[in-house]
Amino acid sequence: MEPLTTSYPLKYSVHKARIFVVFLSMVLCTTILCLLQLRFFKPKIKDFYSFEVKDSRGRIISLEKYRGKATLVVNVASYCQYTDKNYIALQELHREFGPSHFTVLAFPCNQFGESEPSSSQEIESFAKGNYGVTFPVFHKIKILGSEADPAFKFLIGNCFLLCIKLLVTLVVSLNPGCMLLSGNIKVFINYGEKQELSIQFLSF
């Protein structure tokens, strides 16, 4: 008589193998997710100086190098009715108060009346050649809309006008003009596009 056989051990082995495959797949997926997170995860932006921007030649520059200084962030244009007055005022401010404790950071933008059609390097050469600017002129950016530069978007979203006399708070919806950051990273004044920059700055 032939010995009796049963399929239970075989079924049990197949069941264990399936469990092992599922477990191995879960471990593999978890490992891949962790690696992707480590690769693409970016630290939470705490302030303006946590951003990176491009200089006029397209090289990445960390704004961390300006931390601790009072910083005047301004969008500039070469063919605006305020070009001469603003560049002259900005250079005077930078020369008088900088560069140890104060700096001007200029970001060209063509969104306001298409008054800055030139390339970033041409803009920098224009500013240095015509006005002798010694403050940095960065890569041309967009300030408004879905393609707005992240650093400027952060500033606009955190900016309020501090007026000692009127104590008025404004929402920036058009040209943000100039934004002055104190040494402790607070955005505490926003100069309108048409304000007299030197007078407003010096009287604050």
PDB file of C-alpha atoms in Angstrom:
ATOM      1  CA  MET A   1       0.000   0.000   0.000  1.00  0.00           C
ATOM      2  CA  GLU A   2       1.328   3.424  -0.912  1.00  0.00           C
ATOM      3  CA  PRO A   3       1.859   5.939   1.952  1.00  0.00           C
ATOM      4  CA  LEU A   4      -0.773   8.614   2.393  1.00  0.00           C
ATOM      5  CA  THR A   5       0.264  12.137   1.340  1.00  0.00           C
ATOM      6  CA  THR A   6      -1.164  15.525   2.272  1.00  0.00           C
ATOM      7  CA  SER A   7      -0.946  18.946   0.634  1.00  0.00           C
ATOM      8  CA  TYR A   8      -1.004  20.899   3.898  1.00  0.00           C
ATOM      9  CA  PRO A   9       2.803  21.362   4.258  1.00  0.00           C
ATOM     10  CA  LEU A  10       3.072  22.527   0.647  1.00  0.00           C
ATOM     11  CA  LYS A  11       0.233  25.035   1.061  1.00  0.00           C
ATOM     12  CA  TYR A  12       1.790  26.270   4.292  1.00  0.00           C
ATOM     13  CA  SER A  13       5.152  26.834   2.554  1.00  0.00           C
ATOM     14  CA  VAL A  14       3.513  28.750  -0.294  1.00  0.00           C
ATOM     15  CA  HIS A  15       1.655  30.911   2.218  1.00  0.00           C
ATOM     16  CA  LYS A  16       4.897  31.708   4.064  1.00  0.00           C
ATOM     17  CA  ALA A  17       6.609  32.559   0.794  1.00  0.00           C
ATOM     18  CA  ARG A  18       3.836  34.972  -0.146  1.00  0.00           C
ATOM     19  CA  ILE A  19       4.036  36.669   3.242  1.00  0.00           C
ATOM     20  CA  PHE A  20       7.796  37.010   2.854  1.00  0.00           C
ATOM     21  CA  VAL A  21       7.420  38.528  -0.636  1.00  0.00           C
ATOM     22  CA  VAL A  22       4.839  41.027   0.629  1.00  0.00           C
ATOM     23  CA  PHE A  23       7.034  41.944   3.587  1.00  0.00           C
ATOM     24  CA  LEU A  24      10.078  42.339   1.352  1.00  0.00           C
ATOM     25  CA  SER A  25       8.088  44.546  -1.042  1.00  0.00           C
ATOM     26  CA  MET A  26       6.950  46.748   1.837  1.00  0.00           C
ATOM     27  CA  VAL A  27      10.514  47.134   3.098  1.00  0.00           C
ATOM     28  CA  LEU A  28      11.741  47.948  -0.406  1.00  0.00           C
ATOM     29  CA  CYS A  29       9.006  50.552  -0.991  1.00  0.00           C
ATOM     30  CA  THR A  30       9.654  52.160   2.398  1.00  0.00           C
ATOM     31  CA  THR A  31      13.375  52.354   1.650  1.00  0.00           C
ATOM     32  CA  ILE A  32      12.759  53.945  -1.753  1.00  0.00           C
ATOM     33  CA  LEU A  33      10.370  56.511  -0.247  1.00  0.00           C
ATOM     34  CA  CYS A  34      12.914  57.412   2.433  1.00  0.00           C
ATOM     35  CA  LEU A  35      15.651  57.853  -0.158  1.00  0.00           C
ATOM     36  CA  LEU A  36      13.415  60.033  -2.321  1.00  0.00           C
ATOM     37  CA  GLN A  37      12.476  62.132   0.679  1.00  0.00           C
ATOM     38  CA  LEU A  38      16.123  62.627   1.629  1.00  0.00           C
ATOM     39  CA  ARG A  39      16.961  63.581  -1.940  1.00  0.00           C
ATOM     40  CA  PHE A  40      14.135  65.985  -2.616  1.00  0.00           C
ATOM     41  CA  PHE A  41      13.253  67.242   0.837  1.00  0.00           C
ATOM     42  CA  LYS A  42      14.178  70.880   1.335  1.00  0.00           C
ATOM     43  CA  PRO A  43      14.411  72.572   4.725  1.00  0.00           C
ATOM     44  CA  LYS A  44      11.514  74.850   5.597  1.00  0.00           C
ATOM     45  CA  ILE A  45      12.234  78.430   4.595  1.00  0.00           C
ATOM     46  CA  LYS A  46      12.448  80.530   7.736  1.00  0.00           C
ATOM     47  CA  ASP A  47      13.272  83.948   6.318  1.00  0.00           C
ATOM     48  CA  PHE A  48      14.487  85.885   3.295  1.00  0.00           C
ATOM     49  CA  TYR A  49      18.125  84.955   3.902  1.00  0.00           C
ATOM     50  CA  SER A  50      17.317  81.245   3.618  1.00  0.00           C
ATOM     51  CA  PHE A  51      16.736  81.611  -0.126  1.00  0.00           C
ATOM     52  CA  GLU A  52      19.147  81.222  -3.009  1.00  0.00           C
ATOM     53  CA  VAL A  53      19.085  83.542  -6.012  1.00  0.00           C
ATOM     54  CA  LYS A  54      21.060  83.939  -9.233  1.00  0.00           C
ATOM     55  CA  ASP A  55      23.574  86.662  -9.942  1.00  0.00           C
ATOM     56  CA  SER A  56      23.660  88.484 -13.278  1.00  0.00           C
ATOM     57  CA  ARG A  57      25.660  85.631 -14.812  1.00  0.00           C
ATOM     58  CA  GLY A  58      23.233  82.961 -13.649  1.00  0.00           C
ATOM     59  CA  ARG A  59      25.355  81.624 -10.802  1.00  0.00           C
ATOM     60  CA  ILE A  60      23.598  80.498  -7.618  1.00  0.00           C
ATOM     61  CA  ILE A  61      24.122  82.875  -4.682  1.00  0.00           C
ATOM     62  CA  SER A  62      22.998  82.224  -1.109  1.00  0.00           C
ATOM     63  CA  LEU A  63      21.409  85.239   0.568  1.00  0.00           C
ATOM     64  CA  GLU A  64      22.825  83.936   3.827  1.00  0.00           C
ATOM     65  CA  LYS A  65      25.909  86.069   3.188  1.00  0.00           C
ATOM     66  CA  TYR A  66      23.809  89.196   3.829  1.00  0.00           C
ATOM     67  CA  ARG A  67      22.328  88.022   7.125  1.00  0.00           C
ATOM     68  CA  GLY A  68      22.793  90.438  10.019  1.00  0.00           C
ATOM     69  CA  LYS A  69      22.809  93.534   7.817  1.00  0.00           C
ATOM     70  CA  ALA A  70      20.032  96.002   7.201  1.00  0.00           C
ATOM     71  CA  THR A  71      19.057  95.117   3.639  1.00  0.00           C
ATOM     72  CA  LEU A  72      17.192  97.215   1.096  1.00  0.00           C
ATOM     73  CA  VAL A  73      15.660  94.868  -1.480  1.00  0.00           C
ATOM     74  CA  VAL A  74      14.539  96.712  -4.602  1.00  0.00           C
ATOM     75  CA  ASN A  75      13.296  95.854  -8.073  1.00  0.00           C
ATOM     76  CA  VAL A  76      14.973  98.007 -10.718  1.00  0.00           C
ATOM     77  CA  ALA A  77      14.478  98.855 -14.384  1.00  0.00           C
ATOM     78  CA  SER A  78      16.714 100.564 -16.937  1.00  0.00           C
ATOM     79  CA  TYR A  79      13.985 102.347 -18.914  1.00  0.00           C
ATOM     80  CA  CYS A  80      11.680 103.668 -16.215  1.00  0.00           C
ATOM     81  CA  GLN A  81      10.938 107.332 -15.499  1.00  0.00           C
ATOM     82  CA  TYR A  82      12.458 106.795 -12.046  1.00  0.00           C
ATOM     83  CA  THR A  83      15.618 105.018 -13.256  1.00  0.00           C
ATOM     84  CA  ASP A  84      18.046 107.934 -12.849  1.00  0.00           C
ATOM     85  CA  LYS A  85      16.681 109.116  -9.521  1.00  0.00           C
ATOM     86  CA  ASN A  86      16.447 105.644  -8.017  1.00  0.00           C
ATOM     87  CA  TYR A  87      19.879 104.393  -9.074  1.00  0.00           C
ATOM     88  CA  ILE A  88      21.517 107.605  -7.831  1.00  0.00           C
ATOM     89  CA  ALA A  89      19.655 107.423  -4.505  1.00  0.00           C
ATOM     90  CA  LEU A  90      20.413 103.724  -4.052  1.00  0.00           C
ATOM     91  CA  GLN A  91      24.112 104.220  -4.694  1.00  0.00           C
ATOM     92  CA  GLU A  92      24.230 107.160  -2.272  1.00  0.00           C
ATOM     93  CA  LEU A  93      22.567 105.054   0.414  1.00  0.00           C
ATOM     94  CA  HIS A  94      24.897 102.146  -0.196  1.00  0.00           C
ATOM     95  CA  ARG A  95      27.949 104.375  -0.099  1.00  0.00           C
ATOM     96  CA  GLU A  96      26.862 106.199   3.065  1.00  0.00           C
ATOM     97  CA  PHE A  97      25.560 103.306   5.153  1.00  0.00           C
ATOM     98  CA  GLY A  98      27.245 100.218   3.696  1.00  0.00           C
ATOM     99  CA  PRO A  99      28.695  97.828   3.190  1.00  0.00           C
ATOM    100  CA  SER A 100      29.471  96.562   6.723  1.00  0.00           C
ATOM    101  CA  HIS A 101      26.013  97.017   8.234  1.00  0.00           C
ATOM    102  CA  PHE A 102      23.833  97.825   5.232  1.00  0.00           C
ATOM    103  CA  THR A 103      23.471  96.692   1.641  1.00  0.00           C
ATOM    104  CA  VAL A 104      21.238  97.208  -1.376  1.00  0.00           C
ATOM    105  CA  LEU A 105      20.111  94.134  -3.316  1.00  0.00           C
ATOM    106  CA  ALA A 106      18.795  95.043  -6.773  1.00  0.00           C
ATOM    107  CA  PHE A 107      16.564  92.656  -8.715  1.00  0.00           C
ATOM    108  CA  PRO A 108      15.729  93.708 -12.305  1.00  0.00           C
ATOM    109  CA  CYS A 109      12.159  93.062 -13.431  1.00  0.00           C
ATOM    110  CA  ASN A 110      10.362  93.600 -16.743  1.00  0.00           C
ATOM    111  CA  GLN A 111       6.793  93.169 -15.478  1.00  0.00           C
ATOM    112  CA  PHE A 112       6.049  96.845 -14.884  1.00  0.00           C
ATOM    113  CA  GLY A 113       5.542  98.630 -18.182  1.00  0.00           C
ATOM    114  CA  GLU A 114       8.130  96.355 -19.855  1.00  0.00           C
ATOM    115  CA  SER A 115      10.757  98.839 -18.722  1.00  0.00           C
ATOM    116  CA  GLU A 116      13.539  96.261 -18.378  1.00  0.00           C
ATOM    117  CA  PRO A 117      13.873  94.333 -21.674  1.00  0.00           C
ATOM    118  CA  SER A 118      17.656  93.843 -21.496  1.00  0.00           C
ATOM    119  CA  SER A 119      19.518  90.720 -20.412  1.00  0.00           C
ATOM    120  CA  SER A 120      20.795  90.397 -16.850  1.00  0.00           C
ATOM    121  CA  GLN A 121      24.421  91.053 -17.783  1.00  0.00           C
ATOM    122  CA  GLU A 122      23.449  94.068 -19.894  1.00  0.00           C
ATOM    123  CA  ILE A 123      21.471  95.447 -16.959  1.00  0.00           C
ATOM    124  CA  GLU A 124      24.417  95.082 -14.601  1.00  0.00           C
ATOM    125  CA  SER A 125      26.755  96.755 -17.103  1.00  0.00           C
ATOM    126  CA  PHE A 126      24.237  99.584 -17.559  1.00  0.00           C
ATOM    127  CA  ALA A 127      23.947 100.186 -13.810  1.00  0.00           C
ATOM    128  CA  LYS A 128      27.689 100.122 -13.207  1.00  0.00           C
ATOM    129  CA  GLY A 129      28.608 102.088 -16.310  1.00  0.00           C
ATOM    130  CA  ASN A 130      26.046 104.870 -15.914  1.00  0.00           C
ATOM    131  CA  TYR A 131      25.650 105.136 -12.156  1.00  0.00           C
ATOM    132  CA  GLY A 132      28.760 103.486 -10.739  1.00  0.00           C
ATOM    133  CA  VAL A 133      26.751 101.149  -8.530  1.00  0.00           C
ATOM    134  CA  THR A 134      28.735  99.047  -6.090  1.00  0.00           C
ATOM    135  CA  PHE A 135      25.824  97.015  -4.745  1.00  0.00           C
ATOM    136  CA  PRO A 136      24.887  93.664  -6.320  1.00  0.00           C
ATOM    137  CA  VAL A 137      22.535  93.561  -9.297  1.00  0.00           C
ATOM    138  CA  PHE A 138      21.044  90.097  -9.587  1.00  0.00           C
ATOM    139  CA  HIS A 139      19.482  88.031 -12.360  1.00  0.00           C
ATOM    140  CA  LYS A 140      16.308  89.425 -13.924  1.00  0.00           C
ATOM    141  CA  ILE A 141      13.260  87.933 -12.228  1.00  0.00           C
ATOM    142  CA  LYS A 142       9.488  88.010 -12.146  1.00  0.00           C
ATOM    143  CA  ILE A 143       7.939  89.505  -9.035  1.00  0.00           C
ATOM    144  CA  LEU A 144       4.220  88.919  -9.541  1.00  0.00           C
ATOM    145  CA  GLY A 145       2.195  85.928 -10.695  1.00  0.00           C
ATOM    146  CA  SER A 146       2.723  82.181 -10.620  1.00  0.00           C
ATOM    147  CA  GLU A 147       6.325  82.500 -11.855  1.00  0.00           C
ATOM    148  CA  ALA A 148       7.340  85.030  -9.215  1.00  0.00           C
ATOM    149  CA  ASP A 149      10.774  84.541  -7.711  1.00  0.00           C
ATOM    150  CA  PRO A 150      10.389  82.624  -4.405  1.00  0.00           C
ATOM    151  CA  ALA A 151      12.478  85.109  -2.408  1.00  0.00           C
ATOM    152  CA  PHE A 152      10.425  88.082  -3.612  1.00  0.00           C
ATOM    153  CA  LYS A 153       7.179  86.155  -3.153  1.00  0.00           C
ATOM    154  CA  PHE A 154       8.205  85.526   0.448  1.00  0.00           C
ATOM    155  CA  LEU A 155       8.960  89.208   1.010  1.00  0.00           C
ATOM    156  CA  ILE A 156       5.719  90.426  -0.498  1.00  0.00           C
ATOM    157  CA  GLY A 157       3.753  87.905   1.520  1.00  0.00           C
ATOM    158  CA  ASN A 158       5.395  89.042   4.752  1.00  0.00           C
ATOM    159  CA  CYS A 159       5.641  92.756   4.103  1.00  0.00           C
ATOM    160  CA  PHE A 160       3.755  95.497   5.871  1.00  0.00           C
ATOM    161  CA  LEU A 161       4.220  99.248   5.898  1.00  0.00           C
ATOM    162  CA  LEU A 162       5.291 100.559   9.267  1.00  0.00           C
ATOM    163  CA  CYS A 163       4.491 104.241   9.522  1.00  0.00           C
ATOM    164  CA  ILE A 164       5.396 105.756  12.878  1.00  0.00           C
ATOM    165  CA  LYS A 165       3.007 108.686  12.458  1.00  0.00           C
ATOM    166  CA  LEU A 166      -0.011 106.974  10.903  1.00  0.00           C
ATOM    167  CA  LEU A 167       0.453 103.325  11.901  1.00  0.00           C
ATOM    168  CA  VAL A 168      -1.164 102.192   8.682  1.00  0.00           C
ATOM    169  CA  THR A 169      -0.905  98.653   7.317  1.00  0.00           C
ATOM    170  CA  LEU A 170      -1.024  98.163   3.553  1.00  0.00           C
ATOM    171  CA  VAL A 171      -1.350  95.116   1.344  1.00  0.00           C
ATOM    172  CA  VAL A 172       1.170  95.040  -1.496  1.00  0.00           C
ATOM    173  CA  SER A 173      -0.712  94.343  -4.726  1.00  0.00           C
ATOM    174  CA  LEU A 174       1.187  96.241  -7.418  1.00  0.00           C
ATOM    175  CA  ASN A 175       4.831  97.213  -7.706  1.00  0.00           C
ATOM    176  CA  PRO A 176       6.342  96.508  -4.278  1.00  0.00           C
ATOM    177  CA  GLY A 177       9.039  99.132  -4.810  1.00  0.00           C
ATOM    178  CA  CYS A 178      11.694  98.814  -2.115  1.00  0.00           C
ATOM    179  CA  MET A 179      11.536  96.635   0.959  1.00  0.00           C
ATOM    180  CA  LEU A 180      13.815  97.341   3.896  1.00  0.00           C
ATOM    181  CA  LEU A 181      14.781  94.463   6.163  1.00  0.00           C
ATOM    182  CA  SER A 182      16.247  95.151   9.569  1.00  0.00           C
ATOM    183  CA  GLY A 183      19.218  93.226  10.895  1.00  0.00           C
ATOM    184  CA  ASN A 184      16.900  90.868  12.770  1.00  0.00           C
ATOM    185  CA  ILE A 185      15.222  89.826   9.515  1.00  0.00           C
ATOM    186  CA  LYS A 186      11.889  91.588   9.969  1.00  0.00           C
ATOM    187  CA  VAL A 187      10.422  93.287   6.905  1.00  0.00           C
ATOM    188  CA  PHE A 188       9.377  96.536   8.491  1.00  0.00           C
ATOM    189  CA  ILE A 189       8.815  99.058   5.755  1.00  0.00           C
ATOM    190  CA  ASN A 190       7.737  98.999   2.155  1.00  0.00           C
ATOM    191  CA  TYR A 191       8.492 102.076   0.049  1.00  0.00           C
ATOM    192  CA  GLY A 192       6.010 102.770  -2.708  1.00  0.00           C
ATOM    193  CA  GLU A 193       7.292 103.028  -6.252  1.00  0.00           C
ATOM    194  CA  LYS A 194       6.792 106.803  -6.404  1.00  0.00           C
ATOM    195  CA  GLN A 195       8.098 107.791  -2.976  1.00  0.00           C
ATOM    196  CA  GLU A 196      11.274 109.811  -2.604  1.00  0.00           C
ATOM    197  CA  LEU A 197      13.547 106.955  -1.606  1.00  0.00           C
ATOM    198  CA  SER A 198      16.388 108.918  -0.019  1.00  0.00           C
ATOM    199  CA  ILE A 199      14.099 111.185   2.017  1.00  0.00           C
ATOM    200  CA  GLN A 200      11.898 108.344   3.224  1.00  0.00           C
ATOM    201  CA  PHE A 201      14.879 106.206   4.157  1.00  0.00           C
ATOM    202  CA  LEU A 202      16.806 108.912   5.968  1.00  0.00           C
ATOM    203  CA  SER A 203      13.773 110.202   7.855  1.00  0.00           C
ATOM    204  CA  PHE A 204      12.652 106.809   9.083  1.00  0.00           C
TER     205      PHE A 204
END
